[in-house]
Amino acid sequence: MASLVIENVKKRYGQTEILKGIDISIEAGEFLILVGPSGCGKSTLMNSIAGLEDVSEGRILIGDQDVTFSSPKDRDIAMVFQSYALYPNMTVAENISFGLEMRKVPKDEREAEVQRVADMLQIGHLLKRKPAQLSGGQRQRVAMGRALARRPKMYLFDEPLSNLDAKLRVEMRTEIKKLHQKLGTTIVYVTHDQIEAMTLADRIAVMKDGEVQQLGTPQEIYDNPTNLFVAGFMGSPAMNFIPAKVVEHSGSYALELQATQPTLVPFPSADSLKAYAGKEILLGLRPEMITEPQPHKEGAEFVVKADIDVEVIEPMGADTMVLTRISDAEVNCRCNPAYPAKANETIAMMFDTSKAVAFDKDTGQRIDN
Amino acid sequence: MSNPAKRQTTALDKALRFGLYAMLIAMAAVYLAPFIVMLLTSLKDVEEIRTGTLLSLPGSIDFSAWSKAWSGACTGSQCEGMAPYFFNSFKIVIPAVAISTLLGAINGYVISHWKFRGSDFFFAALLVGCFIPFQVILLPMARTLGWLGIANTTAGLVMVHVVYGVAFTTLFFRNFYQAIPVELVKAARLDGAGFFTIFYRIILPVSTPIIVVTVIWQFTQIWNDFLFGVAFSGFDTQPVTVALNNLVNTSFGGKEYNVDMAAAIIAALPTLLVYVLAGKYFVRGLTAGAVKG
Ligand SMILES: Nc1ncnc2c1ncn2[C@@H]1O[C@H](COP(=O)(O)OP(=O)(O)OP(=O)(O)O)[C@@H](O)[C@H]1O
Ligand SMILES: [Mg+2]
């Protein structure tokens, strides 16, 4: 268990800068999730933390020790690679126990550990096979097992569950969460899965083009994204971005949208919109904030009812997604399946802007905090 | 409707196939002819050779030329046959192949998985070594061997072959190791394994195909070498190729073609054997791609 501090880390390959000054700091025992589009530098950052790539600039501290120039072995880190990287000439059992063997753990302890990990990952029946004889998901679990067999200061997981089927994935997710609660080891974890990110993380770092866009708790990232990119990246379906005009309204400011009719909606920190009076901004509103009219919310401060033109209906079981067009932007609304919305009809919806956010149209930055 | 057309194509197919085989057999015959002539000649006696044609069969199978070539023929002033030189060659080839293969493996491992500043340049420089003709290094090498005090010794010849061969072996291993994912080495480093442990435990066990290729290549090259052998060997460290040359060029009275031929076959046997035994792996190794894992 150790804290992790990444200070202004830059990584260049020749002329191209892949990491452009990463600053991340997490407490000992925290679960950090890295998310970001493909190619944004997540794996590169993981490699840098592990010491497998030298950083071009900056410092990395594990515990309170500067490890920027330490060898991977001395950092006491276990990692699951995106490409599994199983040793092809060794059996599954040998793969799992190799790290223990290198660290001079006695043979009987190694065997017990292999058995424990294999049971947890449900690969007990595969222990004698070679990696080439395994499916992708099985290989991935062996890769997990290789890391979990050790008790390092920190785990690095690079998309460890990406190749598992849905059921196993959920099981493994729970297993990882339990493991983290039990051992309390610091974990850095890369994923493309929204649910994995939200459920596992103590903190999420959203990356783009080699920069951290925002570092915060899952709830902060979800409720308070610092810019359009973060807002659009987290959440599924994504946050709606509705062009809206800032208008003066009874001494403060409100936003004008074009639903079926022009509609005026209130905004929580309306004063922050002052500089944009008369101009257009982007209103960020999560789908679950546009619902069928709910009587108990009627008359609440930031709730407005308005008609919308339904374009498409997507039933999802628990909810039904209603697609519409507001101010010429596509908008998702999350409704109760019982609500009788039909394609190409007009129906009333309830807009709850109590958690709405506003972005500058040109820079994409938040303007209301 | 389609039947006649089909029959036509099968007939054509057959003809083509026949032509193909005829051509293959003809080519095989052309390639085999010299060897057959050598074999036949080695089994005849001198009289038969003089009177018969190249391809006429021997009247009786007579191995006396073989035993003379092996242990009695004169190579220069010595008359002990090919045997001592045959073993000389082994004394050169075995260490030279082993050392150059091992060095090539380590070099390839470093160049593809432990990149250092200038490793690409190092590799490029090494590649140039593949294109340096034998003749060019004769004089400098002679000086070097003299300076090291191993001129005219087996050790000296071994060194020459190792130095010359390491460029090729490195190239072979580097290309093979390039296909091994870098994550494999990274994972092992995180597991706490060091440079040689990774090489020995993870890289070498998957290297069999390329080791076979390299060993065959090096064995053939070094066994068949004549120039280095004639230039750098001493009187009693001559390899078999040099001895063969001396044997053929030494004649008291009539030329004993049967002994010459037997000696030539003896000199060629080990490489032949290596190909027969390991040729399958050679082809497989040359075409072996990535190590999937
Ligand atoms: N050895 C290298 N040399 C040059 N560029 C590299 C090298 N390794 C990675 N890159 C580049 O660095 C960028 C980041 O790669 P990285 O693997 O970190 O992405 P990632 O965020 O992990 O993506 P993914 O989600 O697809 O795994 C990519 O544009 C990649 O092309
Ligand atoms: Mg990656």
XYZ file of C-alpha atoms and ligand atoms in Angstrom:
694
model
C 0.000 0.000 0.000
C 1.480 3.284 -1.076
C 0.412 6.673 -2.302
C 1.187 7.663 -5.857
C 2.273 11.078 -7.024
C 2.800 11.851 -10.671
C 4.321 15.262 -11.174
C 4.356 16.972 -14.552
C 5.283 13.745 -16.319
C 6.053 14.100 -19.989
C 6.881 11.358 -22.425
C 8.221 11.911 -25.893
C 8.898 9.402 -28.633
C 11.298 11.308 -30.859
C 9.492 14.504 -31.745
C 5.969 13.497 -30.748
C 4.880 14.220 -27.223
C 2.599 11.446 -26.002
C 2.217 12.578 -22.381
C 2.079 16.349 -22.057
C 2.592 17.007 -18.390
C 0.493 14.635 -16.325
C -0.266 15.603 -12.737
C -2.021 13.004 -10.646
C -1.830 12.414 -6.934
C -3.688 9.718 -5.046
C -3.649 8.532 -1.459
C -2.404 5.135 -0.341
C -5.088 2.528 -0.909
C -7.047 4.542 -3.425
C -8.527 3.029 -6.550
C -7.701 5.278 -9.504
C -9.350 4.701 -12.847
C -7.872 6.076 -16.047
C -10.309 6.613 -18.868
C -9.907 8.281 -22.213
C -10.187 7.636 -25.922
C -7.941 5.098 -27.606
C -4.424 6.396 -28.115
C -4.611 9.111 -25.472
C -1.655 7.667 -23.572
C -3.179 5.519 -20.839
C -0.926 2.528 -21.441
C 2.069 4.802 -21.825
C 1.309 6.345 -18.434
C 0.950 2.879 -16.884
C 4.294 1.860 -18.345
C 5.862 4.996 -16.950
C 4.494 4.308 -13.482
C 5.851 0.770 -13.685
C 9.224 2.007 -14.853
C 9.036 0.133 -18.143
C 9.348 3.391 -20.054
C 11.635 6.199 -18.984
C 9.805 9.465 -18.637
C 11.228 12.408 -20.560
C 10.433 14.906 -17.823
C 8.801 15.044 -14.428
C 8.790 12.889 -11.298
C 6.993 9.827 -10.027
C 6.730 9.096 -6.325
C 5.491 5.870 -4.802
C 4.977 6.102 -1.070
C 7.251 9.022 -0.348
C 10.037 7.600 -2.433
C 11.092 9.175 -5.711
C 11.133 6.232 -8.130
C 11.552 8.205 -11.346
C 14.814 6.434 -12.037
C 14.244 3.142 -10.207
C 14.116 -0.124 -12.069
C 10.709 -1.831 -12.421
C 11.745 -4.604 -10.071
C 12.488 -2.174 -7.254
C 9.158 -0.381 -7.559
C 7.322 -3.466 -6.321
C 4.437 -3.176 -8.743
C 2.358 -5.899 -10.371
C 0.754 -5.184 -13.694
C -1.785 -6.762 -16.001
C -0.912 -5.900 -19.573
C -3.463 -4.988 -22.176
C -1.938 -7.673 -24.406
C -1.761 -10.197 -21.508
C 1.945 -10.891 -22.155
C 1.811 -14.452 -20.882
C 5.036 -16.430 -21.096
C 4.341 -18.748 -24.034
C 6.685 -21.519 -22.939
C 5.264 -21.843 -19.439
C 2.073 -23.442 -18.232
C -0.622 -21.371 -16.603
C 0.583 -22.443 -13.164
C 4.170 -21.533 -14.015
C 3.049 -18.200 -15.407
C 1.287 -17.374 -12.169
C 4.116 -18.493 -9.908
C 7.008 -17.027 -11.914
C 6.948 -13.712 -10.078
C 6.880 -15.504 -6.742
C 9.757 -17.711 -7.792
C 11.783 -14.672 -8.805
C 11.132 -13.237 -5.375
C 12.316 -16.448 -3.756
C 9.027 -17.579 -2.264
C 9.321 -21.240 -1.144
C 7.803 -23.830 -3.436
C 4.934 -24.986 -1.215
C 3.826 -21.409 -0.611
C 3.920 -20.772 -4.342
C 1.731 -23.765 -5.030
C -0.793 -22.735 -2.398
C -0.875 -19.238 -3.841
C -1.396 -20.520 -7.400
C -4.286 -22.626 -6.170
C -5.874 -19.724 -4.313
C -5.634 -17.368 -7.276
C -6.829 -20.035 -9.699
C -9.910 -20.670 -7.586
C -10.720 -17.018 -7.393
C -10.396 -16.560 -11.160
C -12.031 -19.886 -12.010
C -9.042 -21.179 -13.943
C -8.198 -24.163 -11.748
C -8.839 -26.600 -14.583
C -6.435 -24.756 -16.889
C -3.344 -24.770 -14.713
C -1.464 -27.328 -16.794
C -2.149 -25.706 -20.163
C 0.082 -23.429 -22.173
C -1.182 -19.947 -23.065
C -1.568 -20.908 -26.736
C -4.243 -23.402 -25.690
C -6.429 -20.783 -24.009
C -9.177 -18.494 -25.240
C -8.764 -14.738 -25.041
C -10.837 -14.452 -21.892
C -8.970 -17.304 -20.231
C -5.651 -15.702 -21.068
C -6.858 -12.468 -19.586
C -7.725 -14.210 -16.350
C -4.323 -15.860 -16.214
C -2.782 -12.426 -16.688
C -4.875 -11.230 -13.745
C -3.777 -14.236 -11.750
C -0.131 -13.500 -12.391
C -0.551 -10.064 -10.865
C -2.812 -11.123 -8.019
C -0.481 -13.875 -6.862
C 1.838 -11.198 -5.586
C 1.337 -8.680 -2.808
C 2.921 -5.600 -4.295
C 2.725 -1.984 -3.177
C 0.553 -1.209 -6.154
C -1.426 -2.932 -8.888
C -1.613 -1.621 -12.423
C -4.455 -3.068 -14.496
C -4.571 -2.171 -18.180
C -8.067 -3.106 -19.364
C -8.002 -6.383 -17.468
C -11.580 -7.396 -18.190
C -12.009 -6.207 -21.770
C -12.153 -9.699 -23.254
C -14.507 -11.390 -20.825
C -18.135 -12.170 -21.473
C -20.687 -9.954 -19.772
C -21.427 -12.296 -16.884
C -17.841 -13.103 -16.035
C -16.985 -9.477 -16.341
C -19.469 -8.477 -13.687
C -18.240 -11.288 -11.449
C -14.622 -10.260 -11.898
C -15.497 -6.643 -11.276
C -17.014 -7.561 -7.946
C -14.040 -9.796 -7.229
C -11.636 -6.909 -7.860
C -13.679 -4.597 -5.691
C -13.681 -7.146 -2.866
C -9.971 -7.684 -3.295
C -9.362 -3.981 -3.048
C -11.462 -3.692 0.062
C -9.685 -6.625 1.635
C -6.084 -5.786 0.763
C -6.399 -2.025 0.469
C -3.658 -1.997 -2.132
C -3.375 1.086 -4.301
C -4.717 0.319 -7.762
C -4.447 2.138 -11.069
C -6.874 0.711 -13.566
C -7.542 1.488 -17.214
C -10.933 0.786 -18.672
C -13.220 1.783 -21.501
C -16.223 0.560 -19.570
C -18.320 3.325 -18.015
C -19.851 1.086 -15.402
C -16.498 -0.338 -14.384
C -15.171 3.180 -14.016
C -18.089 4.427 -11.942
C -18.406 1.377 -9.716
C -14.754 0.695 -8.958
C -13.138 4.072 -8.740
C -12.349 6.150 -5.725
C -11.150 8.633 -8.257
C -11.292 8.896 -12.006
C -8.781 10.628 -14.233
C -10.199 11.500 -17.625
C -7.431 11.784 -20.208
C -7.330 13.144 -23.709
C -4.370 13.635 -26.037
C -1.826 13.038 -23.305
C -3.391 15.425 -20.812
C -5.534 14.884 -17.757
C -8.776 16.726 -18.380
C -10.167 16.168 -14.924
C -9.318 14.193 -11.819
C -12.104 13.639 -9.336
C -14.449 11.244 -7.626
C -16.874 9.469 -9.939
C -19.673 11.700 -8.700
C -17.681 14.873 -9.283
C -16.821 13.754 -12.784
C -20.439 12.905 -13.446
C -22.055 15.960 -11.901
C -19.373 18.559 -12.335
C -17.418 17.976 -15.527
C -14.912 20.743 -16.160
C -15.362 20.776 -19.885
C -17.387 19.456 -22.791
C -15.028 16.548 -23.358
C -15.339 15.135 -19.852
C -19.075 15.751 -19.840
C -19.508 13.907 -23.096
C -17.119 11.109 -22.230
C -18.638 9.905 -18.979
C -22.197 8.684 -18.878
C -24.131 6.487 -21.233
C -26.072 7.685 -23.088
C -23.954 10.805 -23.007
C -24.972 14.139 -21.570
C -27.143 16.225 -23.889
C -25.621 19.455 -25.164
C -28.362 21.855 -26.103
C -27.583 25.218 -27.692
C -29.376 27.801 -25.615
C -29.606 31.570 -25.639
C -28.916 33.454 -22.414
C -31.769 35.917 -21.847
C -32.546 38.337 -19.047
C -35.463 37.168 -17.014
C -36.963 38.846 -13.989
C -33.739 40.406 -12.841
C -31.612 37.327 -13.457
C -30.802 35.105 -16.411
C -32.520 32.138 -17.971
C -31.961 29.984 -21.020
C -34.104 29.886 -24.114
C -34.481 26.601 -25.950
C -36.358 25.680 -29.068
C -38.436 22.587 -28.268
C -41.798 22.293 -30.011
C -42.331 25.827 -28.781
C -39.656 28.272 -27.633
C -39.147 27.408 -23.980
C -37.516 29.312 -21.158
C -35.684 27.192 -18.567
C -34.150 28.428 -15.312
C -30.507 27.783 -14.476
C -29.076 27.177 -10.980
C -26.131 29.585 -10.901
C -27.749 32.037 -13.248
C -25.426 34.904 -12.326
C -22.497 33.118 -13.878
C -24.219 33.546 -17.237
C -24.042 37.310 -17.064
C -21.092 37.628 -19.392
C -22.978 35.627 -21.981
C -26.199 37.653 -21.927
C -27.701 37.634 -25.402
C -25.253 34.992 -26.605
C -25.565 31.312 -27.175
C -24.064 28.756 -24.816
C -24.307 24.961 -24.550
C -26.587 23.663 -21.846
C -25.472 20.291 -20.490
C -28.354 18.197 -19.282
C -28.168 14.471 -18.509
C -30.870 12.282 -20.092
C -32.325 11.340 -16.708
C -33.090 15.033 -16.139
C -35.561 15.085 -19.007
C -38.392 12.771 -18.056
C -42.116 12.313 -18.292
C -43.941 14.852 -16.072
C -43.637 13.664 -12.478
C -46.319 15.050 -10.151
C -44.104 15.171 -7.070
C -41.660 17.465 -8.840
C -44.328 19.783 -10.169
C -43.662 23.363 -9.180
C -40.131 22.731 -7.892
C -37.629 25.488 -8.427
C -35.713 24.294 -11.493
C -38.412 22.223 -13.116
C -40.133 23.186 -16.329
C -42.662 21.378 -18.458
C -42.528 21.600 -22.243
C -43.713 19.748 -25.302
C -41.220 17.926 -27.485
C -41.430 16.290 -30.908
C -40.537 12.620 -30.488
C -38.299 11.251 -33.224
C -37.313 7.761 -32.066
C -38.227 5.491 -29.151
C -35.631 3.096 -27.710
C -37.022 0.803 -25.016
C -34.234 -0.448 -22.751
C -36.255 -2.417 -20.240
C -35.962 -0.410 -17.069
C -36.260 2.857 -18.983
C -37.279 3.999 -22.403
C -35.027 6.429 -24.219
C -36.926 9.080 -26.138
C -34.970 10.819 -28.855
C -35.955 14.292 -29.833
C -34.496 17.440 -31.312
C -34.158 20.583 -29.259
C -32.587 23.753 -30.642
C -31.457 21.569 -33.524
C -29.412 19.248 -31.303
C -30.226 15.597 -30.803
C -31.443 15.033 -27.263
C -31.955 11.850 -25.232
C -34.663 11.725 -22.595
C -34.994 8.926 -20.076
C -38.625 8.044 -19.463
C -40.692 5.528 -17.613
C -41.581 2.704 -20.034
C -45.227 3.245 -19.140
C -45.186 6.777 -20.532
C -47.030 6.687 -23.875
C -44.448 8.430 -26.054
C -44.695 7.542 -29.747
C -42.449 8.362 -32.650
C -43.485 11.417 -34.681
C -45.884 12.651 -32.020
C -45.676 15.578 -29.688
C -45.683 14.882 -25.952
C -45.041 16.750 -22.726
C -41.734 16.339 -20.896
C -40.349 17.624 -17.653
C -36.991 19.396 -17.701
C -35.127 19.397 -14.391
C -32.214 21.805 -14.640
C -31.189 21.689 -10.977
C -28.054 19.797 -11.973
C -27.607 21.382 -15.376
C -24.240 22.766 -16.406
C -23.234 25.334 -18.997
C -20.335 25.372 -21.428
C -18.777 28.025 -23.600
C -19.650 27.190 -27.159
C -16.217 27.973 -28.551
C -13.798 26.817 -25.855
C -15.903 23.983 -24.440
C -15.023 25.082 -20.887
C -17.506 25.195 -18.026
C -18.827 28.689 -17.384
C -20.959 28.201 -14.307
C -18.428 27.378 -11.616
C -22.999 -29.101 -71.320
C -20.465 -28.538 -68.625
C -19.157 -32.073 -68.765
C -17.042 -31.845 -71.928
C -15.624 -28.592 -70.724
C -14.775 -30.245 -67.461
C -13.207 -33.227 -69.173
C -11.144 -30.874 -71.275
C -9.775 -29.043 -68.292
C -8.909 -32.292 -66.547
C -7.043 -33.437 -69.617
C -5.249 -30.124 -69.701
C -4.627 -30.387 -65.992
C -3.081 -33.777 -66.466
C -0.852 -32.567 -69.241
C 0.252 -29.609 -67.174
C 0.852 -31.770 -64.180
C 2.868 -34.198 -66.298
C 4.922 -31.345 -67.690
C 5.481 -30.007 -64.203
C 6.724 -33.310 -62.878
C 8.889 -33.894 -65.940
C 10.487 -30.540 -65.362
C 10.997 -31.172 -61.650
C 12.551 -34.559 -62.307
C 14.801 -33.137 -64.991
C 15.948 -30.411 -62.643
C 16.510 -32.848 -59.826
C 18.550 -34.998 -62.203
C 20.675 -32.044 -63.237
C 21.323 -31.245 -59.600
C 21.998 -34.845 -58.653
C 24.156 -35.742 -61.663
C 27.473 -34.511 -60.259
C 26.893 -36.360 -57.019
C 25.957 -39.556 -58.857
C 29.054 -39.274 -60.996
C 31.153 -38.772 -57.876
C 29.599 -41.729 -56.137
C 29.987 -44.028 -59.154
C 33.531 -42.937 -59.768
C 34.514 -43.466 -56.133
C 33.387 -47.076 -56.368
C 35.375 -47.923 -59.528
C 39.041 -48.779 -59.778
C 41.446 -46.628 -61.735
C 41.411 -48.974 -64.734
C 37.627 -48.848 -65.025
C 37.642 -45.073 -64.820
C 40.082 -44.839 -67.697
C 38.130 -47.191 -69.940
C 34.506 -46.481 -69.005
C 32.328 -43.393 -69.360
C 31.334 -41.033 -66.578
C 27.997 -42.690 -65.961
C 28.921 -46.320 -66.569
C 28.309 -48.481 -63.537
C 31.242 -50.013 -61.668
C 31.910 -53.682 -62.454
C 32.231 -54.555 -58.816
C 31.614 -52.392 -55.795
C 35.005 -51.547 -54.420
C 35.427 -49.461 -51.276
C 39.204 -49.423 -51.352
C 39.238 -45.876 -52.707
C 37.161 -44.825 -49.711
C 39.458 -46.385 -47.174
C 42.457 -44.904 -48.920
C 40.823 -41.462 -48.995
C 39.963 -41.771 -45.319
C 43.250 -42.988 -43.945
C 45.982 -43.466 -46.556
C 45.954 -40.855 -49.273
C 48.671 -38.258 -49.368
C 47.811 -34.649 -48.713
C 51.071 -32.992 -49.508
C 53.931 -34.734 -47.735
C 51.647 -36.355 -45.155
C 49.960 -39.612 -46.121
C 47.323 -40.126 -43.451
C 44.222 -39.542 -45.567
C 41.384 -37.186 -44.700
C 40.696 -38.496 -41.213
C 42.865 -36.142 -39.136
C 41.598 -33.110 -41.029
C 38.047 -34.304 -40.790
C 38.401 -34.166 -37.012
C 40.250 -30.859 -37.268
C 37.190 -29.455 -38.973
C 34.974 -30.634 -36.142
C 37.323 -29.058 -33.647
C 36.856 -25.774 -35.458
C 33.202 -26.024 -36.376
C 31.677 -27.117 -33.086
C 33.034 -24.322 -30.897
C 32.701 -21.753 -33.668
C 29.042 -22.618 -34.285
C 28.240 -22.768 -30.593
C 29.910 -19.468 -29.754
C 28.622 -17.537 -32.761
C 25.079 -18.811 -32.214
C 25.112 -17.911 -28.545
C 26.557 -14.476 -29.227
C 24.035 -13.931 -32.004
C 21.208 -14.873 -29.662
C 22.364 -12.480 -26.959
C 22.997 -9.692 -29.467
C 19.595 -10.186 -31.045
C 17.965 -10.204 -27.624
C 19.658 -6.950 -26.670
C 18.977 -5.202 -29.956
C 15.303 -6.077 -29.982
C 14.431 -5.963 -26.279
C 16.999 -3.905 -24.413
C 17.336 -0.957 -26.720
C 20.038 1.428 -25.648
C 21.206 4.727 -27.038
C 22.789 3.870 -30.366
C 21.497 0.300 -30.540
C 19.998 0.924 -33.956
C 23.316 2.220 -35.183
C 25.022 -0.770 -33.638
C 22.700 -3.071 -35.520
C 23.212 -1.202 -38.795
C 26.964 -1.421 -38.349
C 26.670 -5.115 -37.673
C 24.608 -5.569 -40.817
C 27.456 -4.116 -42.852
C 29.466 -7.039 -41.530
C 27.246 -9.373 -43.547
C 28.362 -7.726 -46.751
C 32.097 -7.646 -46.184
C 33.719 -10.146 -48.553
C 36.049 -12.737 -47.021
C 39.044 -11.483 -48.941
C 38.847 -8.018 -47.444
C 39.497 -9.145 -43.898
C 42.297 -11.590 -44.687
C 45.223 -9.289 -44.036
C 43.896 -7.387 -41.046
C 42.783 -10.670 -39.523
C 46.211 -12.231 -40.065
C 47.767 -9.300 -38.219
C 45.230 -9.547 -35.434
C 45.731 -13.272 -34.987
C 49.474 -12.813 -34.900
C 49.132 -10.036 -32.380
C 46.880 -12.205 -30.209
C 49.374 -15.052 -30.500
C 46.860 -17.496 -31.935
C 48.011 -17.518 -35.566
C 47.880 -20.982 -37.167
C 45.931 -22.469 -34.274
C 42.478 -23.969 -34.034
C 41.533 -21.266 -31.556
C 42.519 -18.669 -34.112
C 40.319 -20.194 -36.781
C 37.456 -20.470 -34.341
C 37.813 -16.797 -33.577
C 37.839 -15.830 -37.250
C 34.667 -17.758 -37.882
C 32.966 -16.381 -34.807
C 33.845 -12.827 -35.745
C 32.715 -13.282 -39.292
C 29.610 -15.259 -38.430
C 28.285 -13.133 -35.609
C 26.870 -10.551 -38.015
C 24.696 -13.198 -39.623
C 23.646 -14.906 -36.429
C 22.741 -11.572 -34.853
C 20.630 -10.696 -37.868
C 18.799 -14.025 -37.667
C 18.066 -13.768 -33.974
C 17.214 -10.100 -34.067
C 14.594 -10.636 -36.765
C 13.124 -13.530 -34.848
C 13.086 -11.718 -31.507
C 11.597 -8.643 -33.088
C 8.387 -10.648 -33.390
C 8.311 -11.454 -29.672
C 6.083 -8.856 -28.021
C 8.011 -6.383 -25.859
C 5.375 -6.801 -23.158
C 6.734 -10.276 -22.505
C 10.042 -8.854 -21.380
C 8.297 -6.041 -19.537
C 6.120 -8.485 -17.635
C 9.155 -10.520 -16.664
C 10.984 -7.413 -15.480
C 8.040 -6.526 -13.261
C 8.018 -10.090 -11.999
C 11.536 -9.397 -10.823
C 13.554 -11.278 -13.429
C 16.862 -9.836 -14.604
C 18.566 -9.672 -17.994
C 19.924 -13.204 -18.103
C 17.015 -14.810 -16.259
C 14.619 -13.429 -18.852
C 16.888 -14.601 -21.643
C 17.278 -18.053 -20.208
C 13.766 -18.652 -18.883
C 11.580 -16.863 -21.402
C 13.406 -16.002 -24.606
C 15.559 -19.088 -25.194
C 12.731 -21.605 -24.698
C 10.847 -20.120 -27.651
C 13.947 -19.823 -29.829
C 14.271 -23.409 -31.051
C 13.320 -22.700 -34.687
C 15.812 -19.883 -35.078
C 18.526 -21.794 -33.238
C 18.116 -24.645 -35.714
C 18.304 -22.248 -38.650
C 21.367 -20.519 -37.282
C 23.178 -23.728 -36.399
C 22.592 -25.192 -39.833
C 23.647 -21.993 -41.520
C 26.764 -21.568 -39.462
C 27.683 -25.233 -39.630
C 27.489 -25.248 -43.418
C 29.332 -21.966 -43.779
C 32.167 -22.896 -41.490
C 32.492 -26.504 -42.561
C 32.636 -25.513 -46.212
C 35.003 -22.620 -45.688
C 38.201 -22.900 -47.618
C 39.663 -19.423 -47.741
C 39.976 -18.804 -43.999
C 41.111 -22.395 -43.580
C 43.898 -22.109 -46.089
C 44.926 -18.660 -44.896
C 44.861 -19.057 -41.141
C 45.396 -22.739 -40.350
C 48.666 -24.267 -39.321
C 50.176 -27.412 -40.682
C 48.319 -29.658 -38.273
C 45.147 -27.623 -37.840
C 44.031 -27.631 -41.459
C 40.321 -28.178 -41.973
C 38.993 -30.870 -44.251
C 38.419 -28.545 -47.188
C 42.060 -27.581 -47.312
C 43.098 -31.207 -46.966
C 40.813 -32.134 -49.859
C 42.455 -29.522 -52.013
C 45.892 -30.818 -51.095
C 44.849 -34.400 -51.681
C 43.539 -33.652 -55.143
C 46.621 -31.646 -56.026
C 49.085 -34.240 -54.763
C 49.763 -36.945 -57.279
C 52.425 -39.556 -57.474
C 52.101 -41.218 -60.823
C 48.565 -41.515 -62.195
C 45.644 -39.453 -60.975
C 43.398 -41.471 -58.644
C 40.022 -40.004 -59.443
C 38.227 -42.604 -57.352
C 40.155 -41.533 -54.245
C 39.576 -37.870 -55.049
C 35.870 -38.442 -55.384
C 35.624 -40.493 -52.211
C 37.533 -37.782 -50.352
C 35.227 -35.101 -51.739
C 32.165 -37.012 -50.603
C 33.688 -37.557 -47.180
C 34.309 -33.833 -46.918
C 30.712 -33.077 -47.866
C 29.044 -35.742 -45.725
C 28.552 -33.792 -42.470
C 26.740 -30.879 -44.128
C 24.682 -33.325 -46.112
C 23.758 -35.122 -42.933
C 22.848 -31.907 -41.161
C 20.440 -30.998 -43.944
C 18.865 -34.423 -44.049
C 18.349 -34.461 -40.292
C 17.355 -30.864 -39.715
C 16.328 -29.559 -43.123
C 12.679 -29.762 -42.185
C 13.261 -27.474 -39.215
C 15.366 -25.208 -41.378
C 12.493 -24.458 -43.724
C 10.089 -24.218 -40.822
C 12.400 -21.864 -38.951
C 12.941 -19.607 -41.926
C 9.218 -19.184 -42.356
C 8.330 -19.111 -38.670
C 6.672 -15.825 -37.874
C 5.524 -14.351 -34.642
C 5.551 -16.249 -31.426
C 1.927 -16.176 -30.512
C 1.153 -16.238 -26.868
N 6.988 2.980 -28.867
C 6.249 3.970 -29.375
N 6.757 4.813 -30.276
C 6.013 5.817 -30.786
N 4.740 6.065 -30.450
C 4.174 5.260 -29.547
C 4.885 4.176 -28.965
N 4.054 3.553 -28.090
C 2.884 4.215 -28.154
N 2.948 5.240 -29.025
C 1.878 6.211 -29.326
O 1.485 6.785 -28.116
C 0.098 7.049 -28.118
C -0.518 6.530 -26.848
O -0.458 5.122 -26.836
P -1.076 4.284 -25.653
O -0.804 2.856 -25.944
O -0.594 4.830 -24.375
O -2.623 4.571 -25.830
P -3.843 4.065 -24.928
O -4.435 5.265 -24.298
O -3.387 2.980 -24.042
O -4.839 3.511 -26.037
P -5.797 2.230 -25.980
O -7.020 2.646 -25.249
O -6.076 1.971 -27.418
O -5.044 1.127 -25.317
C -0.460 6.431 -29.374
O -0.727 7.455 -30.288
C 0.636 5.545 -29.861
O 0.648 5.523 -31.251
Mg -3.725 0.998 -23.929
